[in-house]
PDB file of C-alpha atoms in Angstrom:
ATOM      1  CA  MET A1464       0.000   0.000   0.000  1.00  0.00           C
ATOM      2  CA  CYS A1465       1.255   3.467  -0.901  1.00  0.00           C
ATOM      3  CA  HIS A1466       1.561   5.858   2.036  1.00  0.00           C
ATOM      4  CA  VAL A1467       1.936   9.527   1.139  1.00  0.00           C
ATOM      5  CA  ILE A1468       4.229  10.952   3.824  1.00  0.00           C
ATOM      6  CA  VAL A1469       4.807  14.703   3.955  1.00  0.00           C
ATOM      7  CA  THR A1470       7.005  16.346   6.584  1.00  0.00           C
ATOM      8  CA  CYS A1471       8.630  19.766   6.709  1.00  0.00           C
ATOM      9  CA  ARG A1472      12.103  18.330   6.242  1.00  0.00           C
ATOM     10  CA  SER A1473      11.175  15.966   3.416  1.00  0.00           C
ATOM     11  CA  MET A1474       9.233  18.689   1.592  1.00  0.00           C
ATOM     12  CA  LEU A1475      12.125  21.139   1.998  1.00  0.00           C
ATOM     13  CA  TRP A1476      14.522  18.581   0.559  1.00  0.00           C
ATOM     14  CA  THR A1477      12.208  17.867  -2.383  1.00  0.00           C
ATOM     15  CA  LEU A1478      11.683  21.534  -3.252  1.00  0.00           C
ATOM     16  CA  LEU A1479      15.368  22.388  -2.910  1.00  0.00           C
ATOM     17  CA  SER A1480      16.356  19.392  -5.062  1.00  0.00           C
ATOM     18  CA  ILE A1481      14.090  20.615  -7.853  1.00  0.00           C
ATOM     19  CA  ILE A1482      15.304  24.218  -7.569  1.00  0.00           C
ATOM     20  CA  VAL A1483      18.974  23.177  -7.644  1.00  0.00           C
ATOM     21  CA  ALA A1484      18.480  21.048 -10.758  1.00  0.00           C
ATOM     22  CA  PHE A1485      16.757  23.892 -12.617  1.00  0.00           C
ATOM     23  CA  ALA A1486      19.370  26.424 -11.465  1.00  0.00           C
ATOM     24  CA  GLU A1487      22.238  24.319 -12.794  1.00  0.00           C
ATOM     25  CA  LEU A1488      20.440  23.660 -16.082  1.00  0.00           C
ATOM     26  CA  ILE A1489      19.711  27.354 -16.662  1.00  0.00           C
ATOM     27  CA  ALA A1490      23.278  28.332 -15.745  1.00  0.00           C
ATOM     28  CA  PHE A1491      24.725  25.691 -18.091  1.00  0.00           C
ATOM     29  CA  MET A1492      22.666  26.966 -21.028  1.00  0.00           C
ATOM     30  CA  SER A1493      23.208  30.674 -20.332  1.00  0.00           C
ATOM     31  CA  PRO A1494      25.665  32.804 -22.373  1.00  0.00           C
ATOM     32  CA  ASP A1495      26.357  35.018 -19.338  1.00  0.00           C
ATOM     33  CA  TRP A1496      29.411  33.277 -17.882  1.00  0.00           C
ATOM     34  CA  LEU A1497      31.843  36.005 -18.947  1.00  0.00           C
ATOM     35  CA  LEU A1498      31.045  39.645 -19.672  1.00  0.00           C
ATOM     36  CA  GLY A1499      33.432  41.249 -22.176  1.00  0.00           C
ATOM     37  CA  PHE A1500      34.925  44.710 -21.908  1.00  0.00           C
ATOM     38  CA  PRO A1501      32.530  47.590 -22.717  1.00  0.00           C
ATOM     39  CA  ARG A1502      32.411  48.533 -26.365  1.00  0.00           C
ATOM     40  CA  SER A1503      30.275  50.680 -28.658  1.00  0.00           C
ATOM     41  CA  ASP A1504      29.019  50.066 -32.181  1.00  0.00           C
ATOM     42  CA  PRO A1505      29.094  53.180 -34.397  1.00  0.00           C
ATOM     43  CA  THR A1506      27.028  51.448 -37.098  1.00  0.00           C
ATOM     44  CA  VAL A1507      23.888  51.665 -34.973  1.00  0.00           C
ATOM     45  CA  SER A1508      24.107  55.384 -34.129  1.00  0.00           C
ATOM     46  CA  ARG A1509      20.854  56.432 -35.701  1.00  0.00           C
ATOM     47  CA  VAL A1510      17.443  57.453 -34.479  1.00  0.00           C
ATOM     48  CA  GLY A1511      15.478  54.723 -32.714  1.00  0.00           C
ATOM     49  CA  VAL A1512      18.468  52.443 -32.011  1.00  0.00           C
ATOM     50  CA  ASP A1513      20.425  52.385 -28.781  1.00  0.00           C
ATOM     51  CA  SER A1514      23.989  53.353 -29.619  1.00  0.00           C
ATOM     52  CA  GLY A1515      25.394  53.307 -26.079  1.00  0.00           C
ATOM     53  CA  GLU A1516      28.086  51.010 -24.803  1.00  0.00           C
ATOM     54  CA  TYR A1517      27.294  47.365 -24.304  1.00  0.00           C
ATOM     55  CA  ARG A1518      29.135  44.335 -22.966  1.00  0.00           C
ATOM     56  CA  PRO A1519      29.109  41.172 -25.079  1.00  0.00           C
ATOM     57  CA  SER A1520      28.781  37.965 -23.097  1.00  0.00           C
ATOM     58  CA  LEU A1521      30.327  34.545 -23.600  1.00  0.00           C
ATOM     59  CA  GLY A1522      29.062  31.241 -22.260  1.00  0.00           C
ATOM     60  CA  LEU A1523      30.355  27.709 -22.453  1.00  0.00           C
ATOM     61  CA  TYR A1524      29.039  27.243 -25.994  1.00  0.00           C
ATOM     62  CA  SER A1525      26.978  30.379 -26.699  1.00  0.00           C
ATOM     63  CA  ARG A1526      27.449  34.139 -26.871  1.00  0.00           C
ATOM     64  CA  CYS A1527      25.563  37.428 -27.080  1.00  0.00           C
ATOM     65  CA  LEU A1528      26.686  40.137 -29.516  1.00  0.00           C
ATOM     66  CA  ARG A1529      25.224  43.294 -30.963  1.00  0.00           C
ATOM     67  CA  ILE A1530      24.792  42.978 -34.719  1.00  0.00           C
ATOM     68  CA  GLY A1531      24.937  46.600 -35.795  1.00  0.00           C
ATOM     69  CA  SER A1532      24.199  46.104 -39.476  1.00  0.00           C
ATOM     70  CA  GLN A1533      20.768  44.731 -38.594  1.00  0.00           C
ATOM     71  CA  GLY A1534      20.026  47.360 -35.985  1.00  0.00           C
ATOM     72  CA  VAL A1535      18.106  44.917 -33.827  1.00  0.00           C
ATOM     73  CA  GLY A1536      20.148  45.126 -30.638  1.00  0.00           C
ATOM     74  CA  VAL A1537      21.817  42.156 -29.012  1.00  0.00           C
ATOM     75  CA  ILE A1538      21.521  38.724 -30.608  1.00  0.00           C
ATOM     76  CA  CYS A1539      22.310  35.559 -28.666  1.00  0.00           C
ATOM     77  CA  GLY A1540      23.035  32.083 -29.955  1.00  0.00           C
ATOM     78  CA  PRO A1541      25.597  29.268 -30.017  1.00  0.00           C
ATOM     79  CA  TYR A1542      29.055  30.093 -31.335  1.00  0.00           C
ATOM     80  CA  ALA A1543      30.008  26.409 -31.479  1.00  0.00           C
ATOM     81  CA  GLY A1544      28.256  24.281 -34.062  1.00  0.00           C
ATOM     82  CA  THR A1545      29.879  21.097 -32.760  1.00  0.00           C
ATOM     83  CA  PHE A1546      31.457  20.014 -29.496  1.00  0.00           C
ATOM     84  CA  GLY A1547      34.908  20.281 -31.088  1.00  0.00           C
ATOM     85  CA  GLU A1548      34.354  23.991 -31.783  1.00  0.00           C
ATOM     86  CA  VAL A1549      34.007  24.879 -28.082  1.00  0.00           C
ATOM     87  CA  ALA A1550      36.522  27.584 -27.118  1.00  0.00           C
ATOM     88  CA  SER A1551      39.112  25.329 -25.441  1.00  0.00           C
ATOM     89  CA  GLY A1552      39.783  21.793 -24.299  1.00  0.00           C
ATOM     90  CA  PHE A1553      39.355  22.900 -20.697  1.00  0.00           C
ATOM     91  CA  TRP A1554      35.870  24.180 -21.486  1.00  0.00           C
ATOM     92  CA  GLN A1555      35.027  20.928 -23.253  1.00  0.00           C
ATOM     93  CA  ALA A1556      36.036  19.000 -20.139  1.00  0.00           C
ATOM     94  CA  ALA A1557      34.156  21.471 -17.939  1.00  0.00           C
ATOM     95  CA  MET A1558      31.029  21.009 -20.051  1.00  0.00           C
ATOM     96  CA  LEU A1559      31.216  17.227 -19.647  1.00  0.00           C
ATOM     97  CA  PHE A1560      31.513  17.429 -15.859  1.00  0.00           C
ATOM     98  CA  LEU A1561      28.855  20.139 -15.542  1.00  0.00           C
ATOM     99  CA  ALA A1562      26.473  18.275 -17.851  1.00  0.00           C
ATOM    100  CA  ALA A1563      26.985  15.027 -15.921  1.00  0.00           C
ATOM    101  CA  GLY A1564      26.372  16.750 -12.591  1.00  0.00           C
ATOM    102  CA  THR A1565      23.282  18.526 -13.903  1.00  0.00           C
ATOM    103  CA  LEU A1566      21.915  15.267 -15.333  1.00  0.00           C
ATOM    104  CA  VAL A1567      22.324  13.512 -11.991  1.00  0.00           C
ATOM    105  CA  LEU A1568      20.609  16.393 -10.185  1.00  0.00           C
ATOM    106  CA  GLY A1569      17.765  16.272 -12.705  1.00  0.00           C
ATOM    107  CA  CYS A1570      17.249  12.567 -12.120  1.00  0.00           C
ATOM    108  CA  VAL A1571      17.263  13.070  -8.350  1.00  0.00           C
ATOM    109  CA  ALA A1572      14.746  15.918  -8.691  1.00  0.00           C
ATOM    110  CA  CYS A1573      12.372  13.575 -10.509  1.00  0.00           C
ATOM    111  CA  ILE A1574      12.872  10.803  -7.960  1.00  0.00           C
ATOM    112  CA  SER A1575      12.333  13.248  -5.083  1.00  0.00           C
ATOM    113  CA  ILE A1576       8.756  13.836  -6.236  1.00  0.00           C
ATOM    114  CA  PHE A1577       7.981  10.122  -5.968  1.00  0.00           C
ATOM    115  CA  SER A1578       9.618  10.009  -2.528  1.00  0.00           C
ATOM    116  CA  LEU A1579       6.359  11.401  -1.151  1.00  0.00           C
ATOM    117  CA  CYS A1580       4.807   7.999  -1.845  1.00  0.00           C
ATOM    118  CA  PHE A1581       7.749   5.585  -2.043  1.00  0.00           C
ATOM    119  CA  GLN A1582      10.399   5.839   0.656  1.00  0.00           C
ATOM    120  CA  SER A1583      12.541   2.863  -0.371  1.00  0.00           C
ATOM    121  CA  ILE A1584      13.942   1.142  -3.446  1.00  0.00           C
ATOM    122  CA  LEU A1585      14.914  -2.513  -3.093  1.00  0.00           C
ATOM    123  CA  ARG A1586      14.811  -2.067   0.692  1.00  0.00           C
ATOM    124  CA  LYS A1587      17.237   0.850   0.454  1.00  0.00           C
ATOM    125  CA  SER A1588      16.182   4.293   1.646  1.00  0.00           C
ATOM    126  CA  ILE A1589      15.376   6.509  -1.324  1.00  0.00           C
ATOM    127  CA  PHE A1590      16.599   9.513   0.642  1.00  0.00           C
ATOM    128  CA  ASN A1591      20.004   7.980   1.344  1.00  0.00           C
ATOM    129  CA  ILE A1592      20.409   6.945  -2.297  1.00  0.00           C
ATOM    130  CA  CYS A1593      19.439  10.394  -3.562  1.00  0.00           C
ATOM    131  CA  GLY A1594      21.656  12.090  -0.991  1.00  0.00           C
ATOM    132  CA  LEU A1595      24.631  10.061  -2.188  1.00  0.00           C
ATOM    133  CA  LEU A1596      23.834  10.948  -5.807  1.00  0.00           C
ATOM    134  CA  GLN A1597      23.575  14.641  -4.928  1.00  0.00           C
ATOM    135  CA  ALA A1598      26.972  14.542  -3.230  1.00  0.00           C
ATOM    136  CA  ILE A1599      28.451  12.891  -6.343  1.00  0.00           C
ATOM    137  CA  ALA A1600      26.774  15.520  -8.539  1.00  0.00           C
ATOM    138  CA  GLY A1601      28.235  18.252  -6.352  1.00  0.00           C
ATOM    139  CA  LEU A1602      31.728  16.820  -6.834  1.00  0.00           C
ATOM    140  CA  LEU A1603      31.233  16.660 -10.622  1.00  0.00           C
ATOM    141  CA  LEU A1604      30.055  20.261 -10.695  1.00  0.00           C
ATOM    142  CA  MET A1605      32.976  21.349  -8.540  1.00  0.00           C
ATOM    143  CA  VAL A1606      35.482  19.792 -10.939  1.00  0.00           C
ATOM    144  CA  GLY A1607      33.741  21.456 -13.881  1.00  0.00           C
ATOM    145  CA  LEU A1608      33.848  24.864 -12.200  1.00  0.00           C
ATOM    146  CA  MET A1609      37.557  24.454 -11.443  1.00  0.00           C
ATOM    147  CA  LEU A1610      38.307  23.532 -15.071  1.00  0.00           C
ATOM    148  CA  TYR A1611      36.337  26.470 -16.492  1.00  0.00           C
ATOM    149  CA  PRO A1612      38.782  29.325 -15.600  1.00  0.00           C
ATOM    150  CA  ALA A1613      41.675  27.290 -17.006  1.00  0.00           C
ATOM    151  CA  GLY A1614      40.259  27.981 -20.476  1.00  0.00           C
ATOM    152  CA  TRP A1615      40.363  31.767 -20.203  1.00  0.00           C
ATOM    153  CA  GLY A1616      43.557  31.880 -22.247  1.00  0.00           C
ATOM    154  CA  SER A1617      41.833  30.632 -25.421  1.00  0.00           C
ATOM    155  CA  ASP A1618      41.583  32.749 -28.571  1.00  0.00           C
ATOM    156  CA  LYS A1619      37.824  33.066 -28.117  1.00  0.00           C
ATOM    157  CA  VAL A1620      38.157  34.531 -24.642  1.00  0.00           C
ATOM    158  CA  ILE A1621      40.974  36.844 -25.757  1.00  0.00           C
ATOM    159  CA  SER A1622      38.683  38.306 -28.421  1.00  0.00           C
ATOM    160  CA  TYR A1623      36.193  39.190 -25.688  1.00  0.00           C
ATOM    161  CA  CYS A1624      38.501  40.054 -22.796  1.00  0.00           C
ATOM    162  CA  GLY A1625      41.633  41.466 -24.433  1.00  0.00           C
ATOM    163  CA  ALA A1626      45.131  40.202 -25.157  1.00  0.00           C
ATOM    164  CA  GLU A1627      45.993  40.117 -21.442  1.00  0.00           C
ATOM    165  CA  ALA A1628      43.549  37.253 -20.797  1.00  0.00           C
ATOM    166  CA  LEU A1629      45.265  34.193 -19.343  1.00  0.00           C
ATOM    167  CA  PRO A1630      44.148  30.996 -17.595  1.00  0.00           C
ATOM    168  CA  PHE A1631      42.524  32.020 -14.287  1.00  0.00           C
ATOM    169  CA  ARG A1632      42.893  35.690 -15.290  1.00  0.00           C
ATOM    170  CA  PRO A1633      39.968  37.139 -17.296  1.00  0.00           C
ATOM    171  CA  ALA A1634      41.689  40.520 -17.866  1.00  0.00           C
ATOM    172  CA  SER A1635      39.033  43.059 -18.907  1.00  0.00           C
ATOM    173  CA  CYS A1636      36.162  40.609 -18.516  1.00  0.00           C
ATOM    174  CA  SER A1637      34.066  40.095 -15.432  1.00  0.00           C
ATOM    175  CA  LEU A1638      32.184  37.037 -14.272  1.00  0.00           C
ATOM    176  CA  GLY A1639      28.495  36.888 -15.168  1.00  0.00           C
ATOM    177  CA  TRP A1640      25.529  35.720 -13.114  1.00  0.00           C
ATOM    178  CA  ALA A1641      25.561  32.238 -14.658  1.00  0.00           C
ATOM    179  CA  PHE A1642      28.943  31.416 -13.113  1.00  0.00           C
ATOM    180  CA  TYR A1643      27.754  32.500  -9.670  1.00  0.00           C
ATOM    181  CA  ALA A1644      24.492  30.595 -10.158  1.00  0.00           C
ATOM    182  CA  ALA A1645      26.498  27.455 -10.945  1.00  0.00           C
ATOM    183  CA  ILE A1646      28.569  27.944  -7.784  1.00  0.00           C
ATOM    184  CA  GLY A1647      25.424  28.485  -5.722  1.00  0.00           C
ATOM    185  CA  GLY A1648      23.831  25.389  -7.236  1.00  0.00           C
ATOM    186  CA  THR A1649      26.920  23.340  -6.401  1.00  0.00           C
ATOM    187  CA  LEU A1650      26.863  24.417  -2.762  1.00  0.00           C
ATOM    188  CA  ALA A1651      23.115  23.782  -2.637  1.00  0.00           C
ATOM    189  CA  ALA A1652      23.675  20.261  -4.012  1.00  0.00           C
ATOM    190  CA  PHE A1653      25.846  19.450  -0.990  1.00  0.00           C
ATOM    191  CA  LEU A1654      23.200  21.016   1.265  1.00  0.00           C
ATOM    192  CA  CYS A1655      20.604  18.732  -0.325  1.00  0.00           C
ATOM    193  CA  ALA A1656      22.816  15.740   0.410  1.00  0.00           C
ATOM    194  CA  VAL A1657      22.801  16.729   4.092  1.00  0.00           C
ATOM    195  CA  LEU A1658      19.055  17.428   4.133  1.00  0.00           C
ATOM    196  CA  SER A1659      18.331  14.017   2.622  1.00  0.00           C
ATOM    197  CA  ALA A1660      19.490  12.414   5.866  1.00  0.00           C
ATOM    198  CA  GLN A1661      17.123  14.650   7.809  1.00  0.00           C
ATOM    199  CA  ALA A1662      14.294  13.766   5.419  1.00  0.00           C
ATOM    200  CA  GLU A1663      14.975  10.068   6.066  1.00  0.00           C
ATOM    201  CA  ILE A1664      14.810  10.608   9.838  1.00  0.00           C
ATOM    202  CA  ALA A1665      11.587  12.627   9.571  1.00  0.00           C
ATOM    203  CA  THR A1666       9.737  10.098   7.386  1.00  0.00           C
ATOM    204  CA  SER A1667      10.735   7.096   9.536  1.00  0.00           C
ATOM    205  CA  SER A1668       9.965   8.630  12.925  1.00  0.00           C
ATOM    206  CA  ASP A1669       7.761   7.000  15.555  1.00  0.00           C
ATOM    207  CA  LYS A1670       4.938   9.442  14.819  1.00  0.00           C
ATOM    208  CA  VAL A1671       4.893   8.359  11.179  1.00  0.00           C
ATOM    209  CA  GLN A1672       4.851   4.693  12.157  1.00  0.00           C
ATOM    210  CA  GLU A1673       1.931   5.328  14.495  1.00  0.00           C
ATOM    211  CA  GLU A1674      -0.010   7.006  11.677  1.00  0.00           C
ATOM    212  CA  ILE A1675       0.694   4.031   9.389  1.00  0.00           C
ATOM    213  CA  GLU A1676      -0.480   1.542  12.034  1.00  0.00           C
ATOM    214  CA  GLU A1677      -3.721   3.499  12.340  1.00  0.00           C
ATOM    215  CA  GLY A1678      -4.343   2.806   8.637  1.00  0.00           C
ATOM    216  CA  LYS A1679      -3.890   6.318   7.324  1.00  0.00           C
ATOM    217  CA  SER A1680      -2.714   6.646   3.716  1.00  0.00           C
ATOM    218  CA  LEU A1681      -2.027  10.398   3.853  1.00  0.00           C
ATOM    219  CA  ILE A1682       0.351  11.408   6.616  1.00  0.00           C
ATOM    220  CA  CYS A1683       1.250  15.056   7.069  1.00  0.00           C
ATOM    221  CA  LEU A1684       3.472  16.069   9.971  1.00  0.00           C
ATOM    222  CA  LEU A1685       4.900  19.515  10.704  1.00  0.00           C
TER     223      LEU A1685
END
């Protein structure tokens, strides 16, 4: 029989697991990892078009640039048509680790929804399994984030940040929100791993067992 068990700690873990997975996915896809040095485009200095300075942005595989000849502002899209065209080997490795970590977090987010009804898989606690997976995902993301700055010396980054750009030194560029979102998601993944243990304790408490023995199928404890 399926018992739907909802506690504050298990619900917090479920919601945070979903948020972390979405945060990492959005950060991975965003072009706002690096913000280039301010520049202006004289070809758009006409009535009705913003001709002020702008900062192009560069992501792991995408970028945002102002296309002055079209006069339509900033256009974003992938700069790499294939995986081999990614800016540097370090970024290719970073993408693999970040993608793997994000995939694991996505799978855990899906499983966490079903944890409201199923608390074990093959007699193993679903919370402990998911917590272990979230810790592994956090490690994968951490490696990816450490590899990312090593690729700042690539020709692509130099074209955005200036000739002084070197590995771990972005020169005239600054870090965009996507990089910080990825860091925050990584830290939150480790927090989820800790909360999963608390969710396991909350859903297997004596109060929950008493509710099950009374024949209740929906158990909600604050």
